[in-house]
Amino acid sequence: SDGSIRLHQMTSEYPLLQWNDSTNGQPIIALQWALTRPAVFFALDASSNIYIWDLLENDLLPVAKQTIPSEKVVTMTLLGEPEKANGLLGIVLAKESGQLDIQYVKKKWALP
């Protein structure tokens, strides 16, 4: 609820990494690992900002931030085929009106 993200190992109650205030205090409403690239995850905050984290590139801050200005995004999910090396990774955004928007991610964050 405060924008903090914690990375845990299943065998420990303490986080391996923790990023406080990663969304300038906005609650995180969705977070998902990339299906095609294990070191990348996406976070959606309550202000319709999507943060892209690539832990191999930078483990301190997100490598990109994209604001969805048109309408409030209420949730997101990722789609892709991890068994294929084509690097296609999409984000499905569900908007407050019920409309779905699909956007493709740049290959540098999608390729295995």
Backbone atoms as SQL, in Angstrom:
CREATE TABLE atoms (id INTEGER PRIMARY KEY, chain TEXT, resi INTEGER, resn TEXT, atom TEXT, x REAL, y REAL, z REAL);
INSERT INTO atoms VALUES
  (1, 'A', 1, 'SER', 'N', 0.813, -1.210, 0.000),
  (2, 'A', 1, 'SER', 'CA', 0.000, 0.000, 0.000),
  (3, 'A', 1, 'SER', 'C', 0.850, 1.266, 0.000),
  (4, 'A', 2, 'ASP', 'N', 2.135, 1.159, 0.321),
  (5, 'A', 2, 'ASP', 'CA', 2.991, 2.352, 0.361),
  (6, 'A', 2, 'ASP', 'C', 3.965, 2.438, -0.811),
  (7, 'A', 3, 'GLY', 'N', 3.848, 1.510, -1.761),
  (8, 'A', 3, 'GLY', 'CA', 4.729, 1.522, -2.923),
  (9, 'A', 3, 'GLY', 'C', 6.017, 0.744, -2.734),
  (10, 'A', 4, 'SER', 'N', 6.168, 0.063, -1.610),
  (11, 'A', 4, 'SER', 'CA', 7.371, -0.747, -1.382),
  (12, 'A', 4, 'SER', 'C', 7.245, -2.086, -2.092),
  (13, 'A', 5, 'ILE', 'N', 8.379, -2.575, -2.567),
  (14, 'A', 5, 'ILE', 'CA', 8.446, -3.889, -3.200),
  (15, 'A', 5, 'ILE', 'C', 9.510, -4.694, -2.465),
  (16, 'A', 6, 'ARG', 'N', 9.181, -5.938, -2.165),
  (17, 'A', 6, 'ARG', 'CA', 10.128, -6.818, -1.486),
  (18, 'A', 6, 'ARG', 'C', 10.292, -8.100, -2.299),
  (19, 'A', 7, 'LEU', 'N', 11.535, -8.510, -2.484),
  (20, 'A', 7, 'LEU', 'CA', 11.846, -9.752, -3.179),
  (21, 'A', 7, 'LEU', 'C', 12.242, -10.784, -2.137),
  (22, 'A', 8, 'HIS', 'N', 11.463, -11.862, -2.067),
  (23, 'A', 8, 'HIS', 'CA', 11.691, -12.900, -1.062),
  (24, 'A', 8, 'HIS', 'C', 12.167, -14.187, -1.697),
  (25, 'A', 9, 'GLN', 'N', 12.922, -14.931, -0.928),
  (26, 'A', 9, 'GLN', 'CA', 13.247, -16.318, -1.234),
  (27, 'A', 9, 'GLN', 'C', 12.290, -17.153, -0.400),
  (28, 'A', 10, 'MET', 'N', 11.763, -18.205, -0.964),
  (29, 'A', 10, 'MET', 'CA', 10.724, -18.985, -0.287),
  (30, 'A', 10, 'MET', 'C', 11.178, -19.578, 1.047),
  (31, 'A', 11, 'THR', 'N', 12.474, -19.721, 1.264),
  (32, 'A', 11, 'THR', 'CA', 12.970, -20.353, 2.490),
  (33, 'A', 11, 'THR', 'C', 13.249, -19.373, 3.619),
  (34, 'A', 12, 'SER', 'N', 12.970, -18.087, 3.409),
  (35, 'A', 12, 'SER', 'CA', 13.274, -17.099, 4.446),
  (36, 'A', 12, 'SER', 'C', 12.141, -16.095, 4.582),
  (37, 'A', 13, 'GLU', 'N', 11.910, -15.666, 5.803),
  (38, 'A', 13, 'GLU', 'CA', 10.882, -14.649, 6.022),
  (39, 'A', 13, 'GLU', 'C', 11.403, -13.239, 5.740),
  (40, 'A', 14, 'TYR', 'N', 12.713, -13.106, 5.611),
  (41, 'A', 14, 'TYR', 'CA', 13.325, -11.801, 5.361),
  (42, 'A', 14, 'TYR', 'C', 13.566, -11.604, 3.872),
  (43, 'A', 15, 'PRO', 'N', 13.326, -10.401, 3.361),
  (44, 'A', 15, 'PRO', 'CA', 13.505, -10.171, 1.923),
  (45, 'A', 15, 'PRO', 'C', 14.972, -10.177, 1.512),
  (46, 'A', 16, 'LEU', 'N', 15.226, -10.670, 0.296),
  (47, 'A', 16, 'LEU', 'CA', 16.568, -10.585, -0.292),
  (48, 'A', 16, 'LEU', 'C', 16.881, -9.145, -0.678),
  (49, 'A', 17, 'LEU', 'N', 15.900, -8.483, -1.248),
  (50, 'A', 17, 'LEU', 'CA', 16.000, -7.082, -1.650),
  (51, 'A', 17, 'LEU', 'C', 14.707, -6.379, -1.281),
  (52, 'A', 18, 'GLN', 'N', 14.813, -5.093, -1.011),
  (53, 'A', 18, 'GLN', 'CA', 13.622, -4.295, -0.720),
  (54, 'A', 18, 'GLN', 'C', 13.812, -2.906, -1.303),
  (55, 'A', 19, 'TRP', 'N', 12.783, -2.460, -2.011),
  (56, 'A', 19, 'TRP', 'CA', 12.799, -1.127, -2.598),
  (57, 'A', 19, 'TRP', 'C', 11.677, -0.330, -1.940),
  (58, 'A', 20, 'ASN', 'N', 12.039, 0.610, -1.085),
  (59, 'A', 20, 'ASN', 'CA', 11.044, 1.440, -0.396),
  (60, 'A', 20, 'ASN', 'C', 10.617, 2.586, -1.303),
  (61, 'A', 21, 'ASP', 'N', 9.350, 2.925, -1.209),
  (62, 'A', 21, 'ASP', 'CA', 8.816, 4.076, -1.936),
  (63, 'A', 21, 'ASP', 'C', 9.134, 4.020, -3.431),
  (64, 'A', 22, 'SER', 'N', 9.037, 2.843, -4.018),
  (65, 'A', 22, 'SER', 'CA', 9.406, 2.665, -5.420),
  (66, 'A', 22, 'SER', 'C', 8.436, 3.343, -6.388),
  (67, 'A', 23, 'THR', 'N', 7.265, 3.745, -5.894),
  (68, 'A', 23, 'THR', 'CA', 6.257, 4.390, -6.743),
  (69, 'A', 23, 'THR', 'C', 5.873, 5.767, -6.200),
  (70, 'A', 24, 'ASN', 'N', 6.790, 6.412, -5.513),
  (71, 'A', 24, 'ASN', 'CA', 6.521, 7.714, -4.893),
  (72, 'A', 24, 'ASN', 'C', 5.314, 7.662, -3.965),
  (73, 'A', 25, 'GLY', 'N', 5.174, 6.552, -3.261),
  (74, 'A', 25, 'GLY', 'CA', 4.110, 6.412, -2.272),
  (75, 'A', 25, 'GLY', 'C', 2.781, 5.909, -2.793),
  (76, 'A', 26, 'GLN', 'N', 2.657, 5.716, -4.106),
  (77, 'A', 26, 'GLN', 'CA', 1.401, 5.213, -4.673),
  (78, 'A', 26, 'GLN', 'C', 1.280, 3.712, -4.404),
  (79, 'A', 27, 'PRO', 'N', 0.098, 3.237, -4.021),
  (80, 'A', 27, 'PRO', 'CA', -0.080, 1.786, -3.815),
  (81, 'A', 27, 'PRO', 'C', 0.159, 1.012, -5.106),
  (82, 'A', 28, 'ILE', 'N', 0.750, -0.157, -4.972),
  (83, 'A', 28, 'ILE', 'CA', 0.943, -1.055, -6.109),
  (84, 'A', 28, 'ILE', 'C', -0.287, -1.938, -6.205),
  (85, 'A', 29, 'ILE', 'N', -0.915, -1.955, -7.378),
  (86, 'A', 29, 'ILE', 'CA', -2.143, -2.747, -7.528),
  (87, 'A', 29, 'ILE', 'C', -1.922, -4.024, -8.337),
  (88, 'A', 30, 'ALA', 'N', -0.788, -4.128, -9.036),
  (89, 'A', 30, 'ALA', 'CA', -0.464, -5.357, -9.768),
  (90, 'A', 30, 'ALA', 'C', 1.044, -5.428, -9.945),
  (91, 'A', 31, 'LEU', 'N', 1.564, -6.644, -9.857),
  (92, 'A', 31, 'LEU', 'CA', 2.988, -6.876, -10.066),
  (93, 'A', 31, 'LEU', 'C', 3.137, -8.264, -10.662),
  (94, 'A', 32, 'GLN', 'N', 3.950, -8.372, -11.718),
  (95, 'A', 32, 'GLN', 'CA', 4.107, -9.675, -12.360),
  (96, 'A', 32, 'GLN', 'C', 5.482, -9.777, -12.998),
  (97, 'A', 33, 'TRP', 'N', 6.081, -10.971, -12.864),
  (98, 'A', 33, 'TRP', 'CA', 7.336, -11.270, -13.538),
  (99, 'A', 33, 'TRP', 'C', 7.079, -11.446, -15.025),
  (100, 'A', 34, 'ALA', 'N', 8.060, -11.048, -15.840),
  (101, 'A', 34, 'ALA', 'CA', 7.989, -11.273, -17.279),
  (102, 'A', 34, 'ALA', 'C', 7.972, -12.775, -17.540),
  (103, 'A', 35, 'LEU', 'N', 7.203, -13.189, -18.511),
  (104, 'A', 35, 'LEU', 'CA', 7.092, -14.608, -18.839),
  (105, 'A', 35, 'LEU', 'C', 8.271, -15.098, -19.671),
  (106, 'A', 36, 'THR', 'N', 8.961, -14.192, -20.328),
  (107, 'A', 36, 'THR', 'CA', 10.014, -14.580, -21.265),
  (108, 'A', 36, 'THR', 'C', 11.412, -14.206, -20.791),
  (109, 'A', 37, 'ARG', 'N', 11.529, -13.412, -19.745),
  (110, 'A', 37, 'ARG', 'CA', 12.841, -12.954, -19.257),
  (111, 'A', 37, 'ARG', 'C', 12.816, -12.939, -17.732),
  (112, 'A', 38, 'PRO', 'N', 13.487, -13.870, -17.085),
  (113, 'A', 38, 'PRO', 'CA', 13.349, -14.051, -15.636),
  (114, 'A', 38, 'PRO', 'C', 13.755, -12.874, -14.754),
  (115, 'A', 39, 'ALA', 'N', 14.617, -12.000, -15.197),
  (116, 'A', 39, 'ALA', 'CA', 15.087, -10.912, -14.345),
  (117, 'A', 39, 'ALA', 'C', 14.233, -9.650, -14.451),
  (118, 'A', 40, 'VAL', 'N', 13.155, -9.704, -15.219),
  (119, 'A', 40, 'VAL', 'CA', 12.329, -8.515, -15.460),
  (120, 'A', 40, 'VAL', 'C', 10.954, -8.691, -14.812),
  (121, 'A', 41, 'PHE', 'N', 10.512, -7.631, -14.127),
  (122, 'A', 41, 'PHE', 'CA', 9.137, -7.632, -13.637),
  (123, 'A', 41, 'PHE', 'C', 8.510, -6.264, -13.847),
  (124, 'A', 42, 'PHE', 'N', 7.186, -6.246, -13.805),
  (125, 'A', 42, 'PHE', 'CA', 6.401, -5.051, -14.080),
  (126, 'A', 42, 'PHE', 'C', 5.527, -4.759, -12.867),
  (127, 'A', 43, 'ALA', 'N', 5.417, -3.491, -12.512),
  (128, 'A', 43, 'ALA', 'CA', 4.549, -3.082, -11.408),
  (129, 'A', 43, 'ALA', 'C', 3.623, -1.982, -11.912),
  (130, 'A', 44, 'LEU', 'N', 2.356, -2.062, -11.520),
  (131, 'A', 44, 'LEU', 'CA', 1.349, -1.058, -11.860),
  (132, 'A', 44, 'LEU', 'C', 0.926, -0.383, -10.574),
  (133, 'A', 45, 'ASP', 'N', 0.982, 0.955, -10.539),
  (134, 'A', 45, 'ASP', 'CA', 0.538, 1.653, -9.336),
  (135, 'A', 45, 'ASP', 'C', -0.870, 2.220, -9.511),
  (136, 'A', 46, 'ALA', 'N', -1.425, 2.752, -8.439),
  (137, 'A', 46, 'ALA', 'CA', -2.806, 3.242, -8.428),
  (138, 'A', 46, 'ALA', 'C', -3.005, 4.480, -9.300),
  (139, 'A', 47, 'SER', 'N', -1.928, 5.121, -9.747),
  (140, 'A', 47, 'SER', 'CA', -2.029, 6.287, -10.632),
  (141, 'A', 47, 'SER', 'C', -1.834, 5.931, -12.096),
  (142, 'A', 48, 'SER', 'N', -1.952, 4.644, -12.427),
  (143, 'A', 48, 'SER', 'CA', -1.826, 4.142, -13.807),
  (144, 'A', 48, 'SER', 'C', -0.426, 4.327, -14.379),
  (145, 'A', 49, 'ASN', 'N', 0.585, 4.169, -13.537),
  (146, 'A', 49, 'ASN', 'CA', 1.974, 4.159, -13.986),
  (147, 'A', 49, 'ASN', 'C', 2.463, 2.719, -13.993),
  (148, 'A', 50, 'ILE', 'N', 3.156, 2.351, -15.066),
  (149, 'A', 50, 'ILE', 'CA', 3.763, 1.030, -15.150),
  (150, 'A', 50, 'ILE', 'C', 5.269, 1.209, -15.005),
  (151, 'A', 51, 'TYR', 'N', 5.844, 0.459, -14.084),
  (152, 'A', 51, 'TYR', 'CA', 7.279, 0.487, -13.838),
  (153, 'A', 51, 'TYR', 'C', 7.871, -0.815, -14.337),
  (154, 'A', 52, 'ILE', 'N', 8.957, -0.718, -15.102),
  (155, 'A', 52, 'ILE', 'CA', 9.647, -1.899, -15.600),
  (156, 'A', 52, 'ILE', 'C', 10.973, -2.004, -14.857),
  (157, 'A', 53, 'TRP', 'N', 11.153, -3.146, -14.222),
  (158, 'A', 53, 'TRP', 'CA', 12.382, -3.436, -13.490),
  (159, 'A', 53, 'TRP', 'C', 13.146, -4.514, -14.238),
  (160, 'A', 54, 'ASP', 'N', 14.410, -4.275, -14.528),
  (161, 'A', 54, 'ASP', 'CA', 15.302, -5.286, -15.096),
  (162, 'A', 54, 'ASP', 'C', 16.471, -5.408, -14.129),
  (163, 'A', 55, 'LEU', 'N', 16.445, -6.439, -13.310),
  (164, 'A', 55, 'LEU', 'CA', 17.430, -6.586, -12.244),
  (165, 'A', 55, 'LEU', 'C', 18.842, -6.824, -12.760),
  (166, 'A', 56, 'LEU', 'N', 18.984, -7.270, -14.015),
  (167, 'A', 56, 'LEU', 'CA', 20.317, -7.428, -14.590),
  (168, 'A', 56, 'LEU', 'C', 20.894, -6.095, -15.051),
  (169, 'A', 57, 'GLU', 'N', 20.025, -5.151, -15.350),
  (170, 'A', 57, 'GLU', 'CA', 20.472, -3.827, -15.800),
  (171, 'A', 57, 'GLU', 'C', 20.643, -2.864, -14.625),
  (172, 'A', 58, 'ASN', 'N', 19.686, -2.883, -13.684),
  (173, 'A', 58, 'ASN', 'CA', 19.737, -1.978, -12.536),
  (174, 'A', 58, 'ASN', 'C', 18.897, -2.595, -11.420),
  (175, 'A', 59, 'ASP', 'N', 19.521, -2.897, -10.304),
  (176, 'A', 59, 'ASP', 'CA', 18.755, -3.480, -9.200),
  (177, 'A', 59, 'ASP', 'C', 18.396, -2.456, -8.125),
  (178, 'A', 60, 'LEU', 'N', 18.589, -1.170, -8.426),
  (179, 'A', 60, 'LEU', 'CA', 18.239, -0.111, -7.482),
  (180, 'A', 60, 'LEU', 'C', 16.959, 0.633, -7.854),
  (181, 'A', 61, 'LEU', 'N', 16.728, 0.790, -9.165),
  (182, 'A', 61, 'LEU', 'CA', 15.599, 1.588, -9.655),
  (183, 'A', 61, 'LEU', 'C', 14.969, 0.914, -10.867),
  (184, 'A', 62, 'PRO', 'N', 13.724, 1.262, -11.169),
  (185, 'A', 62, 'PRO', 'CA', 13.142, 0.757, -12.423),
  (186, 'A', 62, 'PRO', 'C', 13.920, 1.303, -13.620),
  (187, 'A', 63, 'VAL', 'N', 13.978, 0.520, -14.688),
  (188, 'A', 63, 'VAL', 'CA', 14.681, 0.959, -15.892),
  (189, 'A', 63, 'VAL', 'C', 13.785, 1.804, -16.794),
  (190, 'A', 64, 'ALA', 'N', 12.472, 1.743, -16.555),
  (191, 'A', 64, 'ALA', 'CA', 11.536, 2.547, -17.344),
  (192, 'A', 64, 'ALA', 'C', 10.247, 2.750, -16.562),
  (193, 'A', 65, 'LYS', 'N', 9.575, 3.842, -16.907),
  (194, 'A', 65, 'LYS', 'CA', 8.263, 4.142, -16.326),
  (195, 'A', 65, 'LYS', 'C', 7.381, 4.652, -17.453),
  (196, 'A', 66, 'GLN', 'N', 6.176, 4.113, -17.536),
  (197, 'A', 66, 'GLN', 'CA', 5.229, 4.536, -18.569),
  (198, 'A', 66, 'GLN', 'C', 3.911, 4.897, -17.899),
  (199, 'A', 67, 'THR', 'N', 3.436, 6.109, -18.141),
  (200, 'A', 67, 'THR', 'CA', 2.147, 6.537, -17.621),
  (201, 'A', 67, 'THR', 'C', 1.080, 6.284, -18.667),
  (202, 'A', 68, 'ILE', 'N', -0.043, 5.730, -18.244),
  (203, 'A', 68, 'ILE', 'CA', -1.190, 5.519, -19.129),
  (204, 'A', 68, 'ILE', 'C', -2.153, 6.678, -18.860),
  (205, 'A', 69, 'PRO', 'N', -2.146, 7.699, -19.712),
  (206, 'A', 69, 'PRO', 'CA', -2.856, 8.939, -19.396),
  (207, 'A', 69, 'PRO', 'C', -4.356, 8.944, -19.680),
  (208, 'A', 70, 'SER', 'N', -4.825, 8.099, -20.578),
  (209, 'A', 70, 'SER', 'CA', -6.192, 8.246, -21.070),
  (210, 'A', 70, 'SER', 'C', -7.262, 7.899, -20.045),
  (211, 'A', 71, 'GLU', 'N', -7.042, 6.859, -19.267),
  (212, 'A', 71, 'GLU', 'CA', -8.074, 6.386, -18.357),
  (213, 'A', 71, 'GLU', 'C', -7.407, 5.552, -17.272),
  (214, 'A', 72, 'LYS', 'N', -8.020, 5.501, -16.099),
  (215, 'A', 72, 'LYS', 'CA', -7.445, 4.738, -14.997),
  (216, 'A', 72, 'LYS', 'C', -7.364, 3.249, -15.327),
  (217, 'A', 73, 'VAL', 'N', -6.174, 2.674, -15.083),
  (218, 'A', 73, 'VAL', 'CA', -5.955, 1.239, -15.277),
  (219, 'A', 73, 'VAL', 'C', -6.169, 0.560, -13.932),
  (220, 'A', 74, 'VAL', 'N', -7.033, -0.457, -13.905),
  (221, 'A', 74, 'VAL', 'CA', -7.369, -1.113, -12.640),
  (222, 'A', 74, 'VAL', 'C', -6.568, -2.381, -12.394),
  (223, 'A', 75, 'THR', 'N', -6.045, -3.006, -13.439),
  (224, 'A', 75, 'THR', 'CA', -5.173, -4.161, -13.268),
  (225, 'A', 75, 'THR', 'C', -4.438, -4.434, -14.573),
  (226, 'A', 76, 'MET', 'N', -3.460, -5.315, -14.498),
  (227, 'A', 76, 'MET', 'CA', -2.702, -5.697, -15.694),
  (228, 'A', 76, 'MET', 'C', -2.308, -7.162, -15.562),
  (229, 'A', 77, 'THR', 'N', -2.004, -7.752, -16.689),
  (230, 'A', 77, 'THR', 'CA', -1.410, -9.081, -16.729),
  (231, 'A', 77, 'THR', 'C', -0.501, -9.136, -17.947),
  (232, 'A', 78, 'LEU', 'N', 0.408, -10.086, -17.950),
  (233, 'A', 78, 'LEU', 'CA', 1.347, -10.222, -19.060),
  (234, 'A', 78, 'LEU', 'C', 0.993, -11.434, -19.889),
  (235, 'A', 79, 'LEU', 'N', 1.304, -11.354, -21.179),
  (236, 'A', 79, 'LEU', 'CA', 1.131, -12.514, -22.034),
  (237, 'A', 79, 'LEU', 'C', 2.355, -12.691, -22.891),
  (238, 'A', 80, 'GLY', 'N', 2.677, -13.936, -23.111),
  (239, 'A', 80, 'GLY', 'CA', 3.848, -14.291, -23.900),
  (240, 'A', 80, 'GLY', 'C', 3.996, -15.791, -23.887),
  (241, 'A', 81, 'GLU', 'N', 4.949, -16.271, -24.627),
  (242, 'A', 81, 'GLU', 'CA', 5.185, -17.708, -24.714),
  (243, 'A', 81, 'GLU', 'C', 6.619, -17.993, -24.280),
  (244, 'A', 82, 'PRO', 'N', 6.806, -18.356, -23.009),
  (245, 'A', 82, 'PRO', 'CA', 8.168, -18.557, -22.510),
  (246, 'A', 82, 'PRO', 'C', 8.947, -19.654, -23.228),
  (247, 'A', 83, 'GLU', 'N', 8.245, -20.613, -23.824),
  (248, 'A', 83, 'GLU', 'CA', 8.935, -21.703, -24.513),
  (249, 'A', 83, 'GLU', 'C', 9.444, -21.295, -25.890),
  (250, 'A', 84, 'LYS', 'N', 9.046, -20.122, -26.376),
  (251, 'A', 84, 'LYS', 'CA', 9.516, -19.642, -27.681),
  (252, 'A', 84, 'LYS', 'C', 10.523, -18.520, -27.464),
  (253, 'A', 85, 'ALA', 'N', 11.542, -18.493, -28.296),
  (254, 'A', 85, 'ALA', 'CA', 12.603, -17.492, -28.158),
  (255, 'A', 85, 'ALA', 'C', 12.376, -16.265, -29.035),
  (256, 'A', 86, 'ASN', 'N', 11.116, -16.020, -29.436),
  (257, 'A', 86, 'ASN', 'CA', 10.846, -14.882, -30.327),
  (258, 'A', 86, 'ASN', 'C', 10.810, -13.547, -29.589),
  (259, 'A', 87, 'GLY', 'N', 10.765, -13.565, -28.272),
  (260, 'A', 87, 'GLY', 'CA', 10.813, -12.338, -27.502),
  (261, 'A', 87, 'GLY', 'C', 9.538, -11.527, -27.513),
  (262, 'A', 88, 'LEU', 'N', 8.410, -12.127, -27.863),
  (263, 'A', 88, 'LEU', 'CA', 7.155, -11.393, -27.824),
  (264, 'A', 88, 'LEU', 'C', 6.597, -11.417, -26.404),
  (265, 'A', 89, 'LEU', 'N', 6.375, -10.239, -25.861),
  (266, 'A', 89, 'LEU', 'CA', 5.813, -10.094, -24.528),
  (267, 'A', 89, 'LEU', 'C', 4.835, -8.930, -24.570),
  (268, 'A', 90, 'GLY', 'N', 3.625, -9.172, -24.133),
  (269, 'A', 90, 'GLY', 'CA', 2.602, -8.134, -24.148),
  (270, 'A', 90, 'GLY', 'C', 2.072, -7.857, -22.756),
  (271, 'A', 91, 'ILE', 'N', 1.556, -6.661, -22.582),
  (272, 'A', 91, 'ILE', 'CA', 0.901, -6.267, -21.339),
  (273, 'A', 91, 'ILE', 'C', -0.563, -6.016, -21.666),
  (274, 'A', 92, 'VAL', 'N', -1.442, -6.679, -20.950),
  (275, 'A', 92, 'VAL', 'CA', -2.874, -6.439, -21.091),
  (276, 'A', 92, 'VAL', 'C', -3.283, -5.531, -19.943),
  (277, 'A', 93, 'LEU', 'N', -3.848, -4.374, -20.285),
  (278, 'A', 93, 'LEU', 'CA', -4.283, -3.402, -19.291),
  (279, 'A', 93, 'LEU', 'C', -5.802, -3.375, -19.259),
  (280, 'A', 94, 'ALA', 'N', -6.380, -3.543, -18.083),
  (281, 'A', 94, 'ALA', 'CA', -7.828, -3.443, -17.918),
  (282, 'A', 94, 'ALA', 'C', -8.133, -2.058, -17.368),
  (283, 'A', 95, 'LYS', 'N', -8.929, -1.320, -18.120),
  (284, 'A', 95, 'LYS', 'CA', -9.251, 0.051, -17.731),
  (285, 'A', 95, 'LYS', 'C', -10.566, 0.100, -16.961),
  (286, 'A', 96, 'GLU', 'N', -10.774, 1.199, -16.266),
  (287, 'A', 96, 'GLU', 'CA', -11.952, 1.361, -15.413),
  (288, 'A', 96, 'GLU', 'C', -13.262, 1.198, -16.174),
  (289, 'A', 97, 'SER', 'N', -13.268, 1.562, -17.447),
  (290, 'A', 97, 'SER', 'CA', -14.479, 1.452, -18.270),
  (291, 'A', 97, 'SER', 'C', -14.781, 0.015, -18.688),
  (292, 'A', 98, 'GLY', 'N', -13.836, -0.899, -18.457),
  (293, 'A', 98, 'GLY', 'CA', -13.987, -2.271, -18.908),
  (294, 'A', 98, 'GLY', 'C', -13.231, -2.550, -20.195),
  (295, 'A', 99, 'GLN', 'N', -12.674, -1.525, -20.806),
  (296, 'A', 99, 'GLN', 'CA', -11.905, -1.678, -22.042),
  (297, 'A', 99, 'GLN', 'C', -10.560, -2.336, -21.739),
  (298, 'A', 100, 'LEU', 'N', -10.106, -3.211, -22.638),
  (299, 'A', 100, 'LEU', 'CA', -8.796, -3.839, -22.540),
  (300, 'A', 100, 'LEU', 'C', -7.872, -3.217, -23.577),
  (301, 'A', 101, 'ASP', 'N', -6.638, -3.013, -23.181),
  (302, 'A', 101, 'ASP', 'CA', -5.624, -2.444, -24.065),
  (303, 'A', 101, 'ASP', 'C', -4.425, -3.385, -24.022),
  (304, 'A', 102, 'ILE', 'N', -3.921, -3.796, -25.190),
  (305, 'A', 102, 'ILE', 'CA', -2.756, -4.671, -25.254),
  (306, 'A', 102, 'ILE', 'C', -1.605, -3.883, -25.862),
  (307, 'A', 103, 'GLN', 'N', -0.487, -3.877, -25.149),
  (308, 'A', 103, 'GLN', 'CA', 0.710, -3.199, -25.631),
  (309, 'A', 103, 'GLN', 'C', 1.857, -4.197, -25.616),
  (310, 'A', 104, 'TYR', 'N', 2.730, -4.109, -26.610),
  (311, 'A', 104, 'TYR', 'CA', 3.887, -4.996, -26.661),
  (312, 'A', 104, 'TYR', 'C', 5.090, -4.310, -26.041),
  (313, 'A', 105, 'VAL', 'N', 5.910, -5.094, -25.382),
  (314, 'A', 105, 'VAL', 'CA', 7.085, -4.613, -24.669),
  (315, 'A', 105, 'VAL', 'C', 8.280, -4.628, -25.616),
  (316, 'A', 106, 'LYS', 'N', 9.184, -3.651, -25.451),
  (317, 'A', 106, 'LYS', 'CA', 10.399, -3.633, -26.262),
  (318, 'A', 106, 'LYS', 'C', 11.156, -4.945, -26.099),
  (319, 'A', 107, 'LYS', 'N', 11.774, -5.370, -27.184),
  (320, 'A', 107, 'LYS', 'CA', 12.474, -6.664, -27.193),
  (321, 'A', 107, 'LYS', 'C', 13.573, -6.745, -26.132),
  (322, 'A', 108, 'LYS', 'N', 14.216, -5.620, -25.798),
  (323, 'A', 108, 'LYS', 'CA', 15.315, -5.685, -24.829),
  (324, 'A', 108, 'LYS', 'C', 14.831, -6.117, -23.436),
  (325, 'A', 109, 'TRP', 'N', 13.526, -5.968, -23.153),
  (326, 'A', 109, 'TRP', 'CA', 12.980, -6.423, -21.866),
  (327, 'A', 109, 'TRP', 'C', 12.210, -7.728, -22.013),
  (328, 'A', 110, 'ALA', 'N', 12.147, -8.251, -23.227),
  (329, 'A', 110, 'ALA', 'CA', 11.357, -9.460, -23.475),
  (330, 'A', 110, 'ALA', 'C', 12.188, -10.659, -23.911),
  (331, 'A', 111, 'LEU', 'N', 13.304, -10.425, -24.576),
  (332, 'A', 111, 'LEU', 'CA', 14.099, -11.546, -25.082),
  (333, 'A', 111, 'LEU', 'C', 14.696, -12.355, -23.930),
  (334, 'A', 112, 'PRO', 'N', 14.685, -13.684, -24.044),
  (335, 'A', 112, 'PRO', 'CA', 15.269, -14.522, -22.989),
  (336, 'A', 112, 'PRO', 'C', 16.760, -14.293, -22.819);
